[in-house]
Short mmCIF file of C-alpha atoms in Angstrom, two decimals:
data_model
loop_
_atom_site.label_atom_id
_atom_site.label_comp_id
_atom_site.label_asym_id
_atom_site.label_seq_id
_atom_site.Cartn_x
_atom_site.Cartn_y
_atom_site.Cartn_z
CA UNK R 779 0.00 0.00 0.00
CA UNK R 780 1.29 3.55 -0.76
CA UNK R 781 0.54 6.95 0.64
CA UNK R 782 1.42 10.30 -0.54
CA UNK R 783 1.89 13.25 1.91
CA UNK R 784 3.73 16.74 1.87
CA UNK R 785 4.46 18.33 4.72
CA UNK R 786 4.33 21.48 3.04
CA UNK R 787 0.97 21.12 4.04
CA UNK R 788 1.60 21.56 7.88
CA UNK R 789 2.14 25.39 7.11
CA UNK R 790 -1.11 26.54 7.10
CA UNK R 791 -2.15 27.43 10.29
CA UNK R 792 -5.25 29.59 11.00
CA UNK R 793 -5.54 30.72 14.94
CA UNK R 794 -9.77 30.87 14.98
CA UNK R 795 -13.12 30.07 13.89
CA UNK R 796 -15.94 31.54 14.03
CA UNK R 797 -18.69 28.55 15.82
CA UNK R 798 -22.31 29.18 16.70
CA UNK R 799 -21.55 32.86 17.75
CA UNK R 800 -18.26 31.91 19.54
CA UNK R 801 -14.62 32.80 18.57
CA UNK R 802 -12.96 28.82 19.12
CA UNK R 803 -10.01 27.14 18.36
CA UNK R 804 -9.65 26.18 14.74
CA UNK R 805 -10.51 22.84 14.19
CA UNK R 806 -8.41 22.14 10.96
CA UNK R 807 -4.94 22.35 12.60
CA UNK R 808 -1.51 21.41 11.80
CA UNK R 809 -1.96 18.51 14.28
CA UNK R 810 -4.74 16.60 12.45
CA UNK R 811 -2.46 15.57 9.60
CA UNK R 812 0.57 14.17 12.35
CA UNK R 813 -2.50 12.07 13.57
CA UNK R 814 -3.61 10.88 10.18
CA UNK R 815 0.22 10.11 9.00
CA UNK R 816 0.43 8.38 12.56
CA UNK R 817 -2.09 5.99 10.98
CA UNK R 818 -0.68 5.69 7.93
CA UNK R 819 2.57 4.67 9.37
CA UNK R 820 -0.01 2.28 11.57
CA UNK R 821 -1.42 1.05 8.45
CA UNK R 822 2.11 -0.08 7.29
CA UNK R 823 2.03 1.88 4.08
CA UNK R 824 4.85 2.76 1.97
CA UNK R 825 5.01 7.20 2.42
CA UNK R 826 5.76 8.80 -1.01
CA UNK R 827 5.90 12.91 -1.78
CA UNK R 828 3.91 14.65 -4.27
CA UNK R 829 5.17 15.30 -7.69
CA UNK R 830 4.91 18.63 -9.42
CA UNK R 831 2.37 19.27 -12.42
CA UNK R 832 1.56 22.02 -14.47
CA UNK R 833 -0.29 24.82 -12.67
CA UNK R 834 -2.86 24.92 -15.51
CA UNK R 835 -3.82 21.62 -13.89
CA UNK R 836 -5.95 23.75 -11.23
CA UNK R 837 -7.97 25.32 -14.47
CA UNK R 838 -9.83 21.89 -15.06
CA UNK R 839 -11.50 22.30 -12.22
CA UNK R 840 -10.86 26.29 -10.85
CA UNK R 841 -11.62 29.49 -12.43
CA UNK R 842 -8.47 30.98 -13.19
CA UNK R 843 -9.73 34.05 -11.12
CA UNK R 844 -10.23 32.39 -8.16
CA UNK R 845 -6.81 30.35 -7.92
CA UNK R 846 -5.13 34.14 -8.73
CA UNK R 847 -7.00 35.38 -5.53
CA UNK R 848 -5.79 32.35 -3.25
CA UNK R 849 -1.81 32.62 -4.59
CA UNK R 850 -1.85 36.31 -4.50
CA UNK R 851 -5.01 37.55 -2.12
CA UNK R 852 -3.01 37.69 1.07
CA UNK R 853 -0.09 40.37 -0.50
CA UNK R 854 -2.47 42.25 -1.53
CA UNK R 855 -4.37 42.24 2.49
CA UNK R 856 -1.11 42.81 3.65
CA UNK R 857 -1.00 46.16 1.95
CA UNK R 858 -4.04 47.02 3.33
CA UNK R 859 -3.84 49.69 6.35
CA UNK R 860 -5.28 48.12 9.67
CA UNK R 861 -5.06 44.29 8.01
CA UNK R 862 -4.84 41.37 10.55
CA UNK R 863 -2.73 38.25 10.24
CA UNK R 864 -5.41 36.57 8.64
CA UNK R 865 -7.36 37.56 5.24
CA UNK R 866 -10.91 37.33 5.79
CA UNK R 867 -14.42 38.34 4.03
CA UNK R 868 -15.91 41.48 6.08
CA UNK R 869 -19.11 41.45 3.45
CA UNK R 870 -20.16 38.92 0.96
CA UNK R 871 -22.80 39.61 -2.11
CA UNK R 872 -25.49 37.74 -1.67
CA UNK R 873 -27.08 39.82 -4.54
CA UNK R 874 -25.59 39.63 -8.28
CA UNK R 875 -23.20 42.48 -7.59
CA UNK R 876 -23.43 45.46 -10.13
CA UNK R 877 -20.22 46.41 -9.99
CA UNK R 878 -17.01 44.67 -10.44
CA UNK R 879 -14.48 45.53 -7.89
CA UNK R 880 -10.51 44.28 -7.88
CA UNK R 881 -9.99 45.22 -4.04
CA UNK R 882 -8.86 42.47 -1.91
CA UNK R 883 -11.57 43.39 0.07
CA UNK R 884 -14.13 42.30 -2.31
CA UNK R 885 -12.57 39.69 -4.03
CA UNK R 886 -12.67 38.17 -0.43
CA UNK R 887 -16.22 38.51 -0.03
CA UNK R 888 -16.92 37.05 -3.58
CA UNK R 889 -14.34 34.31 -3.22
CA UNK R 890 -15.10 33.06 0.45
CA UNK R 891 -17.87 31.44 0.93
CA UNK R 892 -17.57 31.46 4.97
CA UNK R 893 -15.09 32.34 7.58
CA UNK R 894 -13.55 29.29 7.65
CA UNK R 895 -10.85 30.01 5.20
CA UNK R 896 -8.56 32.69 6.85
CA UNK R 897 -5.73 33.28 4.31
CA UNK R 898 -2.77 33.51 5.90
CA UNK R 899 1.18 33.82 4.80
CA UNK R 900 2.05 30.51 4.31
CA UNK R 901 -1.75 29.41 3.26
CA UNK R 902 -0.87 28.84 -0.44
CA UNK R 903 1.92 26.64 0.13
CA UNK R 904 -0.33 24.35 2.38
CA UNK R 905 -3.32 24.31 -0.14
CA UNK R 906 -0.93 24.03 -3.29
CA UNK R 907 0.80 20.40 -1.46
CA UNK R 908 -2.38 19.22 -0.44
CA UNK R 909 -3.89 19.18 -4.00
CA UNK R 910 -0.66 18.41 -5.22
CA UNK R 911 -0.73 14.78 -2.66
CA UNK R 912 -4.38 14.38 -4.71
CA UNK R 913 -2.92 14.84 -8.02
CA UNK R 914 0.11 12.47 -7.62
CA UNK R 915 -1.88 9.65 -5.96
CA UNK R 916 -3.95 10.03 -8.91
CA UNK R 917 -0.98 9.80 -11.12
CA UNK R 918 0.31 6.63 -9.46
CA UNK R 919 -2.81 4.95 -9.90
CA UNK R 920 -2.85 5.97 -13.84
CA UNK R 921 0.53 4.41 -13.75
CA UNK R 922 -0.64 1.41 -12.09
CA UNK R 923 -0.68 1.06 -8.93
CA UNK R 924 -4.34 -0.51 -7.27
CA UNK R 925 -4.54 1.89 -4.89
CA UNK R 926 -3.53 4.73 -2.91
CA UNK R 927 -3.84 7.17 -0.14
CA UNK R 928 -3.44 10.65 -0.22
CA UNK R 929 -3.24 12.47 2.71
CA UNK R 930 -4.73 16.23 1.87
CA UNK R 931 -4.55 18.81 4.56
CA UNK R 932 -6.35 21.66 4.10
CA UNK R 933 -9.13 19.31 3.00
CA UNK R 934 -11.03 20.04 -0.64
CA UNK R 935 -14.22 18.26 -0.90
CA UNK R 936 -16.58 22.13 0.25
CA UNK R 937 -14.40 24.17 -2.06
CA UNK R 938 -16.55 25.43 -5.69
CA UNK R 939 -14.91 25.99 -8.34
CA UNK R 940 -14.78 29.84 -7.66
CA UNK R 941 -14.98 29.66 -4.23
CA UNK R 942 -13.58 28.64 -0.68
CA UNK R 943 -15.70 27.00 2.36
CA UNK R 944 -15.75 24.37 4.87
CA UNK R 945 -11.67 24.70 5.59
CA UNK R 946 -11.22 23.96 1.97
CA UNK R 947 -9.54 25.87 -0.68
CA UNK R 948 -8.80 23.76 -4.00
CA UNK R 949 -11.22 20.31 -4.52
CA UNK R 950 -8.83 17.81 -3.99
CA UNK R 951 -11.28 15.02 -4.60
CA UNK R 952 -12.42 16.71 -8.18
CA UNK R 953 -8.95 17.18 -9.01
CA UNK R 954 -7.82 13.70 -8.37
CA UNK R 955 -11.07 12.53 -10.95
CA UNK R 956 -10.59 15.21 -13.28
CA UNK R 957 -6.40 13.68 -13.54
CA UNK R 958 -8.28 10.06 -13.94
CA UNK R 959 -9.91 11.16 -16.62
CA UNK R 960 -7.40 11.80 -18.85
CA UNK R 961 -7.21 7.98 -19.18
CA UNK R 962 -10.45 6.77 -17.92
CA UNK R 963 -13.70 7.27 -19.91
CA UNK R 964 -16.32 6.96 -16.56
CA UNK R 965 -14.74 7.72 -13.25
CA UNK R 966 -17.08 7.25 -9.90
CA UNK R 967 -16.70 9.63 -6.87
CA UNK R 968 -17.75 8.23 -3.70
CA UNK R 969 -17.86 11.02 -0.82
CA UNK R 970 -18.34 9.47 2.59
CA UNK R 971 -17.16 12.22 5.05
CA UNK R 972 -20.08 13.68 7.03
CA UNK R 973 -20.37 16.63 5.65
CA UNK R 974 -21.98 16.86 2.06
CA UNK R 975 -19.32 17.32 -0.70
CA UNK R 976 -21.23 20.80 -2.06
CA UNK R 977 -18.16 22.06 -3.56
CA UNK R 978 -17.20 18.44 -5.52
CA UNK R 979 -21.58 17.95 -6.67
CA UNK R 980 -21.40 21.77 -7.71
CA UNK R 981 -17.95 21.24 -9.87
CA UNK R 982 -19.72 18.25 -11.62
CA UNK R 983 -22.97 18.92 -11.42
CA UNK R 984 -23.62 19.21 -15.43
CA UNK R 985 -21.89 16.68 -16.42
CA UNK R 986 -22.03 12.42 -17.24
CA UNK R 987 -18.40 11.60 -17.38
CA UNK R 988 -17.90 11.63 -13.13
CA UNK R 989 -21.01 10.04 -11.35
CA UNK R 990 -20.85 12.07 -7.57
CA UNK R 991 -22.36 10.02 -4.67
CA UNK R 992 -22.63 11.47 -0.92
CA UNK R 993 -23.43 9.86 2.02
CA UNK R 994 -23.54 12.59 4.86
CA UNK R 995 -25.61 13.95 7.48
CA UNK R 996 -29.10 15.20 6.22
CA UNK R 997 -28.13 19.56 5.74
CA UNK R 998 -31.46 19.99 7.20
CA UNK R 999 -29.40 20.04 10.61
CA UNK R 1000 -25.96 20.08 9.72
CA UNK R 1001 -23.44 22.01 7.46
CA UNK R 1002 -23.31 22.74 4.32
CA UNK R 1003 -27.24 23.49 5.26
CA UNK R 1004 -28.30 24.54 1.53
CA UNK R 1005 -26.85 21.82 -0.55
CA UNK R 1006 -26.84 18.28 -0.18
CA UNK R 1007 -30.61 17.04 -0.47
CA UNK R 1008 -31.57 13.06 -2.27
CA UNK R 1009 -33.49 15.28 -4.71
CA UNK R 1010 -30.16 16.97 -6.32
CA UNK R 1011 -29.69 14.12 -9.05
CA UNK R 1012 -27.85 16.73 -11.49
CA UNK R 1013 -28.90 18.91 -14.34
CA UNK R 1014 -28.56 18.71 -18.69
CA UNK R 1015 -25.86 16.29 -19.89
CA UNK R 1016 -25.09 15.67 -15.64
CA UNK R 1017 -29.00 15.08 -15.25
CA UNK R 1018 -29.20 11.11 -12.96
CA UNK R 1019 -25.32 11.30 -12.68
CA UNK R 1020 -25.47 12.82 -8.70
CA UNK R 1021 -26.55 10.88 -6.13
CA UNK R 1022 -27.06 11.93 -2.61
CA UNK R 1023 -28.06 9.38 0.15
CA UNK R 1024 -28.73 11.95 3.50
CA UNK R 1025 -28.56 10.20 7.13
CA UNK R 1026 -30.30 11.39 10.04
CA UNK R 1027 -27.74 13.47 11.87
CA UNK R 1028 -26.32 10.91 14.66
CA UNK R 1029 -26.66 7.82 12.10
CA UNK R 1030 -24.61 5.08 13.22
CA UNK R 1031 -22.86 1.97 11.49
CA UNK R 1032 -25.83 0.09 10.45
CA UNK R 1033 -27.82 3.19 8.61
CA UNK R 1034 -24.28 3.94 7.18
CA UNK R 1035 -23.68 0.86 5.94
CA UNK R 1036 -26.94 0.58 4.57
CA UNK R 1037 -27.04 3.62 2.66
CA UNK R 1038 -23.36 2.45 0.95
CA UNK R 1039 -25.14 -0.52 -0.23
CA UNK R 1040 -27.30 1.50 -2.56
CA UNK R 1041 -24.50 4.13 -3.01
CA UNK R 1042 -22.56 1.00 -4.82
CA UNK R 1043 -25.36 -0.60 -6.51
CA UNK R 1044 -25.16 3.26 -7.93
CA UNK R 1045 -21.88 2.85 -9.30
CA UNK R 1046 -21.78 -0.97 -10.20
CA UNK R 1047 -24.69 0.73 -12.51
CA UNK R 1048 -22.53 3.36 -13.69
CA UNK R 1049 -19.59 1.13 -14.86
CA UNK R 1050 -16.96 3.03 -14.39
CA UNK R 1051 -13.02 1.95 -14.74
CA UNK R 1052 -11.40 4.37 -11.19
CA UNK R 1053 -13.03 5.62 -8.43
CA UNK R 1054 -12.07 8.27 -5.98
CA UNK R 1055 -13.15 7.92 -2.33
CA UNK R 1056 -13.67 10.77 -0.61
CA UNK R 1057 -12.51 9.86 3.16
CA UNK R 1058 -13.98 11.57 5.98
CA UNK R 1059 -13.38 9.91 9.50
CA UNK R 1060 -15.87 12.49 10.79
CA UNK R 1061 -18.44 10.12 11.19
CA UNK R 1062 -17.01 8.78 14.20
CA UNK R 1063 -18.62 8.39 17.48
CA UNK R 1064 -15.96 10.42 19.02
CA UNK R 1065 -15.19 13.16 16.66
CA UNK R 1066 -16.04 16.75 17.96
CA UNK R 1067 -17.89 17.61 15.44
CA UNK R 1068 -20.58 15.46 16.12
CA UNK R 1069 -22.79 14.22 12.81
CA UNK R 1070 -22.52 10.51 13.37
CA UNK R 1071 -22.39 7.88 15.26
CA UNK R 1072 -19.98 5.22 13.20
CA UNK R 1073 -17.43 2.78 15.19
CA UNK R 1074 -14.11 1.89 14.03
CA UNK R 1075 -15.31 -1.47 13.86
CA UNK R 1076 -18.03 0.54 11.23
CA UNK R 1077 -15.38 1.77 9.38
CA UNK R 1078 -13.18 -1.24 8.53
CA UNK R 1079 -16.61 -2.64 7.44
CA UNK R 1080 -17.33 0.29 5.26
CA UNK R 1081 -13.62 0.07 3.78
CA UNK R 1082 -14.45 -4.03 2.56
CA UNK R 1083 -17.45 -2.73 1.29
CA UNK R 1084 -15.78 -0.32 -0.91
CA UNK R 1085 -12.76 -2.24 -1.50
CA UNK R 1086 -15.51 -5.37 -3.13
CA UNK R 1087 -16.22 -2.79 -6.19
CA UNK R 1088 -12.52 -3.88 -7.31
CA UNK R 1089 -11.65 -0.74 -8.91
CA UNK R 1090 -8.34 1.66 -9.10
CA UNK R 1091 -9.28 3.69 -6.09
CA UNK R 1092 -7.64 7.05 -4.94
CA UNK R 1093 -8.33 7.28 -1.42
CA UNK R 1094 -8.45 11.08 -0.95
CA UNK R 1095 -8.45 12.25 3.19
CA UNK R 1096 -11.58 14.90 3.85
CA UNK R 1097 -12.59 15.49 7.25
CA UNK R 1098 -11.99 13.66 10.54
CA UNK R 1099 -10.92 16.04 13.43
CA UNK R 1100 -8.97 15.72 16.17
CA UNK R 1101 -9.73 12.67 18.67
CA UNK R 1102 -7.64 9.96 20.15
CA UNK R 1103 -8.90 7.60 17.71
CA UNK R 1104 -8.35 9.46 14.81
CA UNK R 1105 -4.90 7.28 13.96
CA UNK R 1106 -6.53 4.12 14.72
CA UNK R 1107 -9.66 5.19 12.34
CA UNK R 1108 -7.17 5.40 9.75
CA UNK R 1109 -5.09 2.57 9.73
CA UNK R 1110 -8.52 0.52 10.48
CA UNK R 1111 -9.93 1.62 7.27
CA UNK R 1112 -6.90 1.47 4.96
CA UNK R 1113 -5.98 -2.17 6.45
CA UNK R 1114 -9.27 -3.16 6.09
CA UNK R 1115 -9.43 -1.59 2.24
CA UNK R 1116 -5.97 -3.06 1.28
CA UNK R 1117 -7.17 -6.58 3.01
CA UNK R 1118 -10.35 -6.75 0.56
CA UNK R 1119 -8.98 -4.87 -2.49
CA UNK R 1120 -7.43 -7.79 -4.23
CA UNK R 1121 -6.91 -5.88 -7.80
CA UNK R 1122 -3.63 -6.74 -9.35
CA UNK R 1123 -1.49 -3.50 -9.85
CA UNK R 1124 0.33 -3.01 -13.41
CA UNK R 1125 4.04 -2.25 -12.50
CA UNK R 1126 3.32 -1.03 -8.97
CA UNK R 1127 2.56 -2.43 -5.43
CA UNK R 1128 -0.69 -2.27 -4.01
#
């Protein structure tokens, strides 16, 4: 089994968040990926750095305007008189704007979605490695190996194609399927963090060529809140090709496993030749964040299940905050994945 981390991506290091009217700690720190490689050393895996690729990679699945505002946002804040450490929207247009407006200021509010994705010095760097890890993992797999993991810190699965949100900057997971797809005609994306993957439906939302299926706790109660609902199936050429399965907030391993049995009927339907798996551990029963109820005992079952499909998989990381099981969640899953993925890799080592 092989992994690929940067840790580039430890850099990026926002100092708050803004929770339910409070000022707290913020949740995405430094800290959650030296848990998550803890695992992966756990898991036995072979630890492999990104590669570099082309930055018009990022216009596949950004707008070119956006990815200028996130490598060159924060020197323009810091010329700003009275700026803080940290780049952040003071007003967002919730109204078609009539005006077009190059000030940092603005660009923030029309490029941040919430104020979870403080822009900082060293914030590019971070998101740049983390996509990067996606990319490369992806790359490995076109090259042949079964599968691997890729551990992406910030996370990407909440981020548009225009815009940040949800501690997530560029869509790691799209840009993983969007490098499969230079080789693979169908390629399946399975998101099964508890949070929705808005940003990774919206990016493919119109088109046939990536099925998107979510399992995640019902936005009725939980974030993203407007996105995310079973009757968002896609729209023109994407139209049946989205698939969202919403749990009762608190769901445990049985309702989770449940709902991945129709969420891979989906995509045995679908045919496709890779898949991407979108890995949140923030199901857990312990994980602060609270949307689910899953054991690690649930998650090595949900890894076999996933593993049975017997495709090229890119195991992208997503959520999964900071607990004392975090590391064993991990290794748990990828041990059980590697265990039941028996697909013979072409010139590589599964």
């Amino acid at each position: 089994m092989k992994a690929v981390f940067s840790a580039n991506q430890l850099a990026h290091a926002p100092t708050w968040f803004l929770s339910k009217g409070e000022m707290v700690d913020y949740p995405e720190s430094p800290d959650r990926a030296r848990a998550l490689m803890e695992g992966v050393r756990m898991a036995g895996a072979n630890i492999f750095g990104n590669r570099k690729f082309a930055p018009t990679m990022y216009r596949r699945v950004h707008a070119q305007g956006y990815v200028d505002f996130l490598t060159q946002g924060f020197a323009a804040w810091k010329e700003v008189e009275g700026a803080g450490p940290e780049l952040m929207p003071s007003l967002r247009p919730t109204i078609l704007p009539l005006l077009k407006n190059e000030s940092v200021l603005a660009q923030a509010g029309q490029y941040m979605m919430d104020f979870s994705c403080a822009i900082m010095e060293h914030t590019w760097k971070s998101v740049e490695a983390s996509a990067l890890t996606a990319v490369t993992a992806a790359d490995m797999v076109l090259k042949g190996d079964a599968m691997v993991y890729a551990l992406c810190r910030p996370p990407g699965h909440h981020a548009y194609g225009n815009r940040a949100g949800g501690f997530c900057y560029l869509n790691n997971t799209a840009l993983a399927a969007q490098h499969l797809r230079g080789v693979h005609r169908k390629v399946a994306i399975l998101d099964i963090d508890v949070h929705h993957g808005n940003g990774t439906q919206s990016i493919f939302y119109r088109r046939a060529d990536v099925l998107t299926v979510s399992i995640h706790a019902d936005p009725q109660n939980f974030y993203p809140f407007y996105w995310g609902g079973a009757d968002e199936v896609g729209e023109a050429e994407g139209k049946d090709f989205n698939v969202n399965l919403p749990l009762a907030v608190g769901a445990g391993d049985d309702a989770w496993l449940s709902a991945l049995e129709t969420a891979l009927e989906k995509i045995r339907n679908y045919e496709p030749s890779a898949l991407v798996l979108a890995l949140g551990l923030d199901a857990h029963e312990a994980d602060p964040l609270k949307g689910g109820t899953v054991t690690t005992a649930g998650f090595a079952s949900i890894a076999q299940a996933i593993a049975a499909l017997q495709l090229p998989t890119v195991i992208v990381q997503e959520g999964g905050y900071l607990t004392a099981h975090l590391s064993n969640n991990l290794s748990t899953f990828l041990r059980a994945f590697k265990a039941a993925h028996r697909l013979e890799a072409k010139g590589g080592s599964a």
